[in-house]
Short mmCIF file of C-alpha atoms in Angstrom, two decimals:
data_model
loop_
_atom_site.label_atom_id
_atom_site.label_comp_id
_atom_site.label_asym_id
_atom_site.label_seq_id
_atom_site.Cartn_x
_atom_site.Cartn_y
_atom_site.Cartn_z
CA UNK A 1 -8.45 -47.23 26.21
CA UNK A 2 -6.47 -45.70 28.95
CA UNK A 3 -8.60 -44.84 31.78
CA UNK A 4 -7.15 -41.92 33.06
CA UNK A 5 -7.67 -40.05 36.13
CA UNK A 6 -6.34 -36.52 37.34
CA UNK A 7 -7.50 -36.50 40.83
CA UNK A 8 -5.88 -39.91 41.42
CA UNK A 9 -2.82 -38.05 43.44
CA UNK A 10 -5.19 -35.47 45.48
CA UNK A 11 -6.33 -35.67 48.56
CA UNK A 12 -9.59 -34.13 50.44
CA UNK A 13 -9.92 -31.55 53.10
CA UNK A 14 -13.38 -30.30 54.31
CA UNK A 15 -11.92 -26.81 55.58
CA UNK A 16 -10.84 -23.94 53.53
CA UNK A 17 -6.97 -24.84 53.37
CA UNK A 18 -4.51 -21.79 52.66
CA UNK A 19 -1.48 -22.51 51.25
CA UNK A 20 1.18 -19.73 51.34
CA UNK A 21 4.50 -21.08 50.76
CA UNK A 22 6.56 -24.41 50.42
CA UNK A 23 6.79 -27.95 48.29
CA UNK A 24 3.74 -29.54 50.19
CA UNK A 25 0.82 -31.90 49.30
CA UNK A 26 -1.98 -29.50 47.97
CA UNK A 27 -5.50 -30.86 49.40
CA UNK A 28 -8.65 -30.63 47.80
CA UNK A 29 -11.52 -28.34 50.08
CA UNK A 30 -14.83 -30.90 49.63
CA UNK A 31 -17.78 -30.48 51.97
CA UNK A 32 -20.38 -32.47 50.36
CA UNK A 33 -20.16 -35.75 49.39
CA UNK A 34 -21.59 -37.21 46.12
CA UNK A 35 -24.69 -38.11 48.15
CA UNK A 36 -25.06 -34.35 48.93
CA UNK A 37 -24.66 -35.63 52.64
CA UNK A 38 -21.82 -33.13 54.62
CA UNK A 39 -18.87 -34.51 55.51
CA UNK A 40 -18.45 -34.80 59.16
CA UNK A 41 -15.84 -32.29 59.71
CA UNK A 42 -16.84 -29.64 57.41
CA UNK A 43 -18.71 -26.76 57.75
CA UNK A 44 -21.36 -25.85 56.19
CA UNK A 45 -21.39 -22.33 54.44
CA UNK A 46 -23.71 -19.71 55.70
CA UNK A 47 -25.97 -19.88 52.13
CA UNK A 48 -29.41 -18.84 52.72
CA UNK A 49 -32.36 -20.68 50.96
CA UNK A 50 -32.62 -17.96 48.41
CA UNK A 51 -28.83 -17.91 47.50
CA UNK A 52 -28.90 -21.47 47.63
CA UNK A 53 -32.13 -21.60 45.27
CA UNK A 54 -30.58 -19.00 42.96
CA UNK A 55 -27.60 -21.54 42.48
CA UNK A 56 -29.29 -24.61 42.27
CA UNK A 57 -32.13 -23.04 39.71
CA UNK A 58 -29.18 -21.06 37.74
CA UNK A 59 -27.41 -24.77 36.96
CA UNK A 60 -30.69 -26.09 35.91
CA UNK A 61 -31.12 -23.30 33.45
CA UNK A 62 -27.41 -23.71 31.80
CA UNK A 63 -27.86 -27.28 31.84
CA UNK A 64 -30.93 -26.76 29.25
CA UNK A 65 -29.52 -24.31 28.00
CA UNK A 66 -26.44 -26.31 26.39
CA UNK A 67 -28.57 -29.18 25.55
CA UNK A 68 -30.56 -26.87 23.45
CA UNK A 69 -28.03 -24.54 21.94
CA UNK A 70 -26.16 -28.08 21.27
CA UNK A 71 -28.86 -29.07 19.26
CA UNK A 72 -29.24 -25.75 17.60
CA UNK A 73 -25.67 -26.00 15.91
CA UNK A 74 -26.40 -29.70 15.09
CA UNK A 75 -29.37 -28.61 13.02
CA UNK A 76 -27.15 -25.65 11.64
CA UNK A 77 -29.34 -22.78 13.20
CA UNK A 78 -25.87 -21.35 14.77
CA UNK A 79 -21.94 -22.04 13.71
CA UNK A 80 -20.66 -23.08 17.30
CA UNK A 81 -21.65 -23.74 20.71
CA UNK A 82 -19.33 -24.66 23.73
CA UNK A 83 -21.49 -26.74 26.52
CA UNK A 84 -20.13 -26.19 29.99
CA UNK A 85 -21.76 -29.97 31.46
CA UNK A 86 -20.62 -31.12 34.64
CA UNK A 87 -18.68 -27.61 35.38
CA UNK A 88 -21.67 -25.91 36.60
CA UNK A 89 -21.17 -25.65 39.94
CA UNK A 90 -17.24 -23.86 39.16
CA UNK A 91 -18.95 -21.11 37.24
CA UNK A 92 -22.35 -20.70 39.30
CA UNK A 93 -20.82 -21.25 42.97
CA UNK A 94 -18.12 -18.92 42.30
CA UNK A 95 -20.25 -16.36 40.98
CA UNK A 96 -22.52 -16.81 44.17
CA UNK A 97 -19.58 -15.39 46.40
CA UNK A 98 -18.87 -12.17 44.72
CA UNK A 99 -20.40 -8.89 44.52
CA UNK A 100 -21.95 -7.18 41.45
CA UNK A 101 -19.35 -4.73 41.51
CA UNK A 102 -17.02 -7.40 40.69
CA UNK A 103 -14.97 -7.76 37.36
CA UNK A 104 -15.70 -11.04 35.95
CA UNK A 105 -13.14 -11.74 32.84
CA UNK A 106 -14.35 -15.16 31.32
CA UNK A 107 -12.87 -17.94 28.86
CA UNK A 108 -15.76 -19.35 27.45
CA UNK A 109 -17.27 -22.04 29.67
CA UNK A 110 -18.30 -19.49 32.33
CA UNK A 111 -22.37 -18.96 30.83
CA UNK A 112 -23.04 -19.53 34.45
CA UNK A 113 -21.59 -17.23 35.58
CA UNK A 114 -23.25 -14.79 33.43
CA UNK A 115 -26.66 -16.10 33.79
CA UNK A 116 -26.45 -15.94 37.95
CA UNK A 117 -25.92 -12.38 37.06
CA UNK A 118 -29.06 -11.56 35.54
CA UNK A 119 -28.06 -12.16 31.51
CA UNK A 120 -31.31 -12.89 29.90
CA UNK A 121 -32.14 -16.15 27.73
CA UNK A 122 -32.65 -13.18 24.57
CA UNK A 123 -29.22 -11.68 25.45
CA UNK A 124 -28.21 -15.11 25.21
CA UNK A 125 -29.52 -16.24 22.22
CA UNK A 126 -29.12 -12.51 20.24
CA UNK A 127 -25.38 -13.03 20.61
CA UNK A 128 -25.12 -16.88 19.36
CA UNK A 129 -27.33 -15.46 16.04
CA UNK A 130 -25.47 -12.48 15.48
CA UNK A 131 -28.68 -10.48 14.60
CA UNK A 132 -28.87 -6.73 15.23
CA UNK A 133 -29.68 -7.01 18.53
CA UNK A 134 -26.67 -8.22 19.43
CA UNK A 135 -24.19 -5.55 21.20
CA UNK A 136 -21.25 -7.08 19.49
CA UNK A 137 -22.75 -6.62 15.94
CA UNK A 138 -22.26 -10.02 15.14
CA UNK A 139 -18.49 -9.44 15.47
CA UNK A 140 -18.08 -11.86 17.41
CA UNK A 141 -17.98 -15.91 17.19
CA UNK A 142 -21.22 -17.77 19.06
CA UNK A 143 -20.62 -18.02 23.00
CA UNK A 144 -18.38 -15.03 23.12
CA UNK A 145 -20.67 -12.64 25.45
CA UNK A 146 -19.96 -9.50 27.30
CA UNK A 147 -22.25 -7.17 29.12
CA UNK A 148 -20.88 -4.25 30.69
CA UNK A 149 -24.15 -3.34 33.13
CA UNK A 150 -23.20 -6.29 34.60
CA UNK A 151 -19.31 -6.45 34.95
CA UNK A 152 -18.63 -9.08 33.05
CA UNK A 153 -15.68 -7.94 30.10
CA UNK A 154 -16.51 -9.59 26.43
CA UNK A 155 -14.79 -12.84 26.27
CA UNK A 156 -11.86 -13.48 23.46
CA UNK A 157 -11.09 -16.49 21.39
CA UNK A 158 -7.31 -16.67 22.08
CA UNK A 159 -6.57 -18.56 24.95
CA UNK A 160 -5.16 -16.71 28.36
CA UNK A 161 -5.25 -13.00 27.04
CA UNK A 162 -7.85 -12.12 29.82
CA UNK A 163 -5.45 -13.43 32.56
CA UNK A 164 -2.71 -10.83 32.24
CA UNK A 165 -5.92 -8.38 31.72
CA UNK A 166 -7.49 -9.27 34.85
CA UNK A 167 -4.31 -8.50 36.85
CA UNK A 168 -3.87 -4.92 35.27
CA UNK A 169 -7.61 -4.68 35.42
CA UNK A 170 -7.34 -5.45 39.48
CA UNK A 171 -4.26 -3.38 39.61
CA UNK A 172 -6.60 -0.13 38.52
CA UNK A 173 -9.28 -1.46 40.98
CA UNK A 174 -6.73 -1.18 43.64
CA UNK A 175 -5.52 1.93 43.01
CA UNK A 176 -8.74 3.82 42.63
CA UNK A 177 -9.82 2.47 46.16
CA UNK A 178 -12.63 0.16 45.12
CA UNK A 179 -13.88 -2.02 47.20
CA UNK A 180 -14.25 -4.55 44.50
CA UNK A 181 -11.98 -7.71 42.79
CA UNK A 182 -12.08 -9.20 39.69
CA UNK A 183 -12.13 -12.77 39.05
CA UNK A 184 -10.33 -14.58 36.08
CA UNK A 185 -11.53 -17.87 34.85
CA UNK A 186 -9.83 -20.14 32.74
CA UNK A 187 -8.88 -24.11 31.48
CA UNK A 188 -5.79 -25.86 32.66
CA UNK A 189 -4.96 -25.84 29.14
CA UNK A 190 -4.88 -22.10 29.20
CA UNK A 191 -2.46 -22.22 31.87
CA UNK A 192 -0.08 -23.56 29.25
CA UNK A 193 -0.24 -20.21 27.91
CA UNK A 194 2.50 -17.60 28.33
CA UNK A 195 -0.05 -15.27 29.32
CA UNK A 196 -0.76 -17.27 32.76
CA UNK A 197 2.39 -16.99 33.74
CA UNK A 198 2.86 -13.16 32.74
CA UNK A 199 -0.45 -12.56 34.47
CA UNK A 200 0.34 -14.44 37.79
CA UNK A 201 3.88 -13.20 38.22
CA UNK A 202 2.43 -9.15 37.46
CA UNK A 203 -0.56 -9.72 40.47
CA UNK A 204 1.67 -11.38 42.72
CA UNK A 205 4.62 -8.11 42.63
CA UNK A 206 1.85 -6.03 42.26
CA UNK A 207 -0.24 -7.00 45.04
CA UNK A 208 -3.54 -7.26 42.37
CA UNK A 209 -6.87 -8.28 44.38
CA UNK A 210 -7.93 -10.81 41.31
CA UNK A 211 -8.71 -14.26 42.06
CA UNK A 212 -7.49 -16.75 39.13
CA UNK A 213 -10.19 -19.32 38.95
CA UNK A 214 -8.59 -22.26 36.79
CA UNK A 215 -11.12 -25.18 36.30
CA UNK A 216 -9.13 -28.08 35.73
CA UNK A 217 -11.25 -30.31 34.01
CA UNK A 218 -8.78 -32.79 33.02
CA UNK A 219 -8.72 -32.14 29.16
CA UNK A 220 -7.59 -29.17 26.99
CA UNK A 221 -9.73 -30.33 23.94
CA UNK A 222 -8.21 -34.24 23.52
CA UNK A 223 -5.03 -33.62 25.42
CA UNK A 224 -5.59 -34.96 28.75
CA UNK A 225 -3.89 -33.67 32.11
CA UNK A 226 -1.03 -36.09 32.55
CA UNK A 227 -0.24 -34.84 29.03
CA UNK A 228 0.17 -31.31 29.41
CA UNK A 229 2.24 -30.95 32.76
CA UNK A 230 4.09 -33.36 35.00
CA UNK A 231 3.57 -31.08 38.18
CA UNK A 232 0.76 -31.03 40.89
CA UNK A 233 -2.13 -29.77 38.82
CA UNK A 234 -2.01 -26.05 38.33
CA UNK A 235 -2.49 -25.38 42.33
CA UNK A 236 1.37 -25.69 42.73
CA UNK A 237 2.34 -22.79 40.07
CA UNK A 238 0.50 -20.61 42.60
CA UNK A 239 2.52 -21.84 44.81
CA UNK A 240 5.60 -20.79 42.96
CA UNK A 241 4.98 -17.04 42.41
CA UNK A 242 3.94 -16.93 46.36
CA UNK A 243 0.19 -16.28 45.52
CA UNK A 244 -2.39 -17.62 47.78
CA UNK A 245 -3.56 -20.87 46.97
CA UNK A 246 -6.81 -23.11 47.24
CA UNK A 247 -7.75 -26.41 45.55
CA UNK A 248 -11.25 -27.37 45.49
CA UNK A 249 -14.27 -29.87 44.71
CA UNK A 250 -15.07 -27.77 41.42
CA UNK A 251 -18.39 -30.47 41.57
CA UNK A 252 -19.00 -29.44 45.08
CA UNK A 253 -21.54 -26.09 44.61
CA UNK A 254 -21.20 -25.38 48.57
CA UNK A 255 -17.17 -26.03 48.51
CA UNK A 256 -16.48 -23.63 45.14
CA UNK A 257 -18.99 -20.85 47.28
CA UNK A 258 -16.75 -21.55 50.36
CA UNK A 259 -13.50 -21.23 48.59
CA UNK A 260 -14.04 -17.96 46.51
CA UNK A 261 -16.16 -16.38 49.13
CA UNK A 262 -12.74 -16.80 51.48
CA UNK A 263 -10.48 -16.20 48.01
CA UNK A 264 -12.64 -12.90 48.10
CA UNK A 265 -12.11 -11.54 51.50
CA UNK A 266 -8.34 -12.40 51.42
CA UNK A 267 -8.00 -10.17 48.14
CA UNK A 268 -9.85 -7.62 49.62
CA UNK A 269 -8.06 -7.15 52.66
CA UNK A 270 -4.58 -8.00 51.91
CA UNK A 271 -5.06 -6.41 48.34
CA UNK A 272 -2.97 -9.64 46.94
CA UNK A 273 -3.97 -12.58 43.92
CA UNK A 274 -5.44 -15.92 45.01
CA UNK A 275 -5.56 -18.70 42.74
CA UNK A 276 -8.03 -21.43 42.91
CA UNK A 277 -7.93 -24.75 40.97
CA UNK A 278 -11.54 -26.19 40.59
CA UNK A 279 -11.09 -30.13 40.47
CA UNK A 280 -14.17 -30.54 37.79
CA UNK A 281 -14.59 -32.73 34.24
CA UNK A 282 -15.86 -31.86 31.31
CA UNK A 283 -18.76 -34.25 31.01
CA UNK A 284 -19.99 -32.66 27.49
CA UNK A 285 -17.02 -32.81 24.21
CA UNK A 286 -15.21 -29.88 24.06
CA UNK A 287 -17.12 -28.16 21.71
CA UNK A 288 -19.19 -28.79 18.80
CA UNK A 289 -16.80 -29.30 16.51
CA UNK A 290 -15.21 -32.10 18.94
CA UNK A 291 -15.97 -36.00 19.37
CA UNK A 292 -14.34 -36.93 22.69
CA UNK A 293 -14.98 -40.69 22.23
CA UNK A 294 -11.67 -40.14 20.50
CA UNK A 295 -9.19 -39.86 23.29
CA UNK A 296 -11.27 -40.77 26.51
CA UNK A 297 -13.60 -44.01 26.86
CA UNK A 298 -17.20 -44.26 28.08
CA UNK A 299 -16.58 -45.87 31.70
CA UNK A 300 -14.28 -43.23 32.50
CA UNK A 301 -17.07 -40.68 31.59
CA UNK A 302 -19.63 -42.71 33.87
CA UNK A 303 -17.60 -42.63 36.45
CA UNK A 304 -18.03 -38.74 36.75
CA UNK A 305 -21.33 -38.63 35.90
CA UNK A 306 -22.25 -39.96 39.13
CA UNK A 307 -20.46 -36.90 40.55
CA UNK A 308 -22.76 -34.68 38.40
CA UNK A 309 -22.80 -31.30 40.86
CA UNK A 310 -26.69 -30.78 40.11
CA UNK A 311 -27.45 -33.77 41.29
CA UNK A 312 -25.26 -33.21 44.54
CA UNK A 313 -26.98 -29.96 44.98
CA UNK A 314 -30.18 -31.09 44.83
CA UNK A 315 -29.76 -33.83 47.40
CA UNK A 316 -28.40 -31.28 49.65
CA UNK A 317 -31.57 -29.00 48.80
CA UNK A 318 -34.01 -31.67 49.77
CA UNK A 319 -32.53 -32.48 53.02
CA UNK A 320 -32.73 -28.37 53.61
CA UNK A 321 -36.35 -29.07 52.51
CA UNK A 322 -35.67 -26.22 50.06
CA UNK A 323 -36.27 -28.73 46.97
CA UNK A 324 -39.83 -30.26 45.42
CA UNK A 325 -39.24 -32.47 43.03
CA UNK A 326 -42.50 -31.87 41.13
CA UNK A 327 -41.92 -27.71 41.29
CA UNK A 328 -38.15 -28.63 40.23
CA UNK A 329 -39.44 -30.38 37.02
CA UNK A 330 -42.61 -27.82 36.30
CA UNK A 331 -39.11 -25.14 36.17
CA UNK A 332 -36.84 -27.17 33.91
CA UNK A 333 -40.05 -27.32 31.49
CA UNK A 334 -40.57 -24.01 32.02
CA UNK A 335 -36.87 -23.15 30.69
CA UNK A 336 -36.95 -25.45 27.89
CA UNK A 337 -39.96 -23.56 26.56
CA UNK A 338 -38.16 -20.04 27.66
CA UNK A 339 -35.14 -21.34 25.70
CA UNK A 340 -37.27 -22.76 22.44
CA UNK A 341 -39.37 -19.41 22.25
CA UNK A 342 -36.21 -16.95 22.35
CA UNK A 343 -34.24 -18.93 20.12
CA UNK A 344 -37.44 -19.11 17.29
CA UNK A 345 -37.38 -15.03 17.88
CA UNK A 346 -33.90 -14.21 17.64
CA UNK A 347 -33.25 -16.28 14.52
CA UNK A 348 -36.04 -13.97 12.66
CA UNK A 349 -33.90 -11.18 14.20
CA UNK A 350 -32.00 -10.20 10.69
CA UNK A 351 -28.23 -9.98 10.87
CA UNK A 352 -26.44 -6.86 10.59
CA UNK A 353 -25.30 -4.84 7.65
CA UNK A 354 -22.17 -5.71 5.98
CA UNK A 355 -20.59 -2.33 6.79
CA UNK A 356 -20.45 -3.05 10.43
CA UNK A 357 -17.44 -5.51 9.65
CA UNK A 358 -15.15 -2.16 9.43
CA UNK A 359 -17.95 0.28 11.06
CA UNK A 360 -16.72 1.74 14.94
CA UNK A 361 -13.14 0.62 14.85
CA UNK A 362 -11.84 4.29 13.21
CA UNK A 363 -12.97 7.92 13.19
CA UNK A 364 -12.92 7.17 9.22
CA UNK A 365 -12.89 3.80 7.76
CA UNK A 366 -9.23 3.39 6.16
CA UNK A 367 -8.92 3.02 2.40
CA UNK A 368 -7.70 -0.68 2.67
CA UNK A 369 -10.28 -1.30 4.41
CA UNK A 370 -12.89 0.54 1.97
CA UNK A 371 -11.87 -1.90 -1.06
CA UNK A 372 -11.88 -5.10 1.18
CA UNK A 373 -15.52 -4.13 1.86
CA UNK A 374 -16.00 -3.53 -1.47
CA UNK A 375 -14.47 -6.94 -2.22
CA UNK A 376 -16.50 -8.69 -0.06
CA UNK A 377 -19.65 -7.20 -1.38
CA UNK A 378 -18.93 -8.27 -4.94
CA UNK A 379 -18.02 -11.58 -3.81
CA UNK A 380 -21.22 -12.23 -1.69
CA UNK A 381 -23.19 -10.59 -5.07
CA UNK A 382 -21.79 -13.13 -7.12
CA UNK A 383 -22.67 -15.87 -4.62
CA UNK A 384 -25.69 -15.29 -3.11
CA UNK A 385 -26.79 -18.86 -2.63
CA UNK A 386 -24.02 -19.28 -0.15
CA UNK A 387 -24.95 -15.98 2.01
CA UNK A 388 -28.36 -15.94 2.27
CA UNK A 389 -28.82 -14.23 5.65
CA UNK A 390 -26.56 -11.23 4.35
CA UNK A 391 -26.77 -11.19 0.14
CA UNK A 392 -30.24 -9.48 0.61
CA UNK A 393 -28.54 -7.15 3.14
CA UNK A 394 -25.46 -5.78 0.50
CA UNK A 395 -25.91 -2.64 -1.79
#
């Protein structure tokens, strides 16, 4: 099996590199190396030990996280579960940089994100079980979160509909006079969409202060990079509607914070859309319903593994003296018990009524939509066996 490799044409930079206009090599900002050593010309970014800590713990908690959730679907406790390993540090250190005022539209690896911002292992767990805790009202499939107290918009299945969002969305932040962005995260294979290049071309006339956070993480699902595009990663389409451009180390946690901190302050000021293209890899399949051994071979996986950015964190931690290894291992048993003992509560949660399929959407429920409920109800009667977290549920 082809062994393929999409950063086999970059090349490395250890300073925030701006690229405005022009056909020119795009390099890649890295300022630690695998080791978690710094590079000799880069500079460090001004984290302190408690935003570093907050990173470092966060990426910890999402790696469990997965792991469990993963395990969860396999024993059929939820329908679906998307595990963001090896792309921690694109969703955490990213997150790191902005303020809470910040918009944060997702695609559906971002849990990071989220969980930096305070989202709660119960929030987190109520919305993979659907029960009636959830704010969506199980409407929603597993992994799709939102939280409004904490600026982050519920995520949508369809790929790239939150990118031409996120500009209009930036566009209203601009014009009220907030000092706030949004952010916009999303695959390279959602760059494939029309909706990318809608979104990009609106921001860039408009002058929309959004940052466009692609991870490029070599696959979308089984179709890998060199498959999808024959230009320079997604970096150069920036380049061609004249927004602001940065590539970076997506497994570097202090390069992502460095990019998107300076991706911030350059949408803030000039009011204008920065894209950044996190070089990362998808360590875990695509999603539960995937089996990557398919289309991409073991060695090739290895080979990034020893890139892992938790592992490059940590080394970077422990020659802050900001990491114990004992104290690190007490918290990742700490989490897996967190994550075991919200998961066993929220799947006693029960799931909500029936009627909030067509419930909130109209003033008054349409007819049509009155005998499909109706419908449904007679169908789950007759087949109860097959429903048996709702057939107790229908009248």
């Amino acid at each position: 099996m082809q062994d393929r490799n999409h950063l086999a044409r970059v090349k490395t930079t250890h300073q925030v590199h701006i690229i405005e206009n022009g056909l020119i090599d795009i390099p890649m900002l890295q300022i630690l190396k695998p080791d978690g050593t710094l590079h000799e010309e880069a500079q460090e970014p001004d984290l302190s030990k408690d935003v570093a800590r907050k990173m470092y713990d966060t990426m910890e908690y999402i790696r469990v996280l997965d792991e469990r959730m993963i395990g969860a679907q396999r024993q059929g406790r939820i329908s679906f579960y998307l595990a963001s390993t090896g792309e921690e540090a694109a969703a955490v250190g990213s997150a790191a940089a902005l303020s809470p005022d910040d918009m944060i539209m997702s695609q559906y690896r971002e849990q990071g994100a989220l969980a930096y911002r305070g989202y709660t292992t119960s929030q987190f767990m109520n919305q993979m079980f659907s029960n009636e805790k959830d704010p969506n009202k199980g409407r929603q499939m597993p992994i799709h979160y939102g939280d409004k107290a904490l600026n982050f918009m519920t995520i949508s299945s369809p790929l790239g509909t939150q990118i031409p969002q996120a500009a209009g969305y930036a566009y209203g932040q601009k014009m009220a006079g907030n000092e706030a962005i949004t952010i916009c995260y999303f695959g390279e294979g959602a760059a494939s969409e029309g909706d990318f290049h809608a979104g990009l071309n609106m921001a860039a006339v408009l002058k929309c202060p959004v940052i466009f956070f692609c991870r490029n993480n070599g696959y979308a699902i089984s179709t890998p990079a060199d498959e999808q595009f024959a230009g320079d990663g997604i970096a150069s389409r920036g380049l061609g509607y004249g927004v602001k451009t940065i590539r970076v180390d997506g497994n570097d946690p202090l390069a992502v914070f460095a990019a998107t901190k300076r991706a911030r302050e350059l949408a803030l000021e000039e009011r204008c859309p920065v894209l950044i293209e996190a070089m990362t890899y998808r360590l875990a399949a695509h999603s539960t319903s995937d089996d990557p051994t398919g289309y991409r071979s073991r060695d090739e996986e290895d080979k990034w593994r020893a890139k892992d950015p938790i592992q490059r964190m940590a080394k970077w931690l422990q020659q802050k003296g900001w990491y114990d290894e004992a104290a690190n291992k007490q918290l990742i048993d700490e989490t897996r018990q967190e994550v075991l003992k919200a998961l066993k509560e929220a799947e006693k949660v029960p799931v909500n009524p029936i009627e909030d399929i067509v419930n909130d959407v109209y003033d008054k429920v349409p007819w049509h939509l009155e005998e499909q409920l109706d419908q449904l109800k007679k169908h789950i009667s007759q087949y109860p066996d097959a429903y048996p977290k709702t057939s107790g549920r229908v009248k």
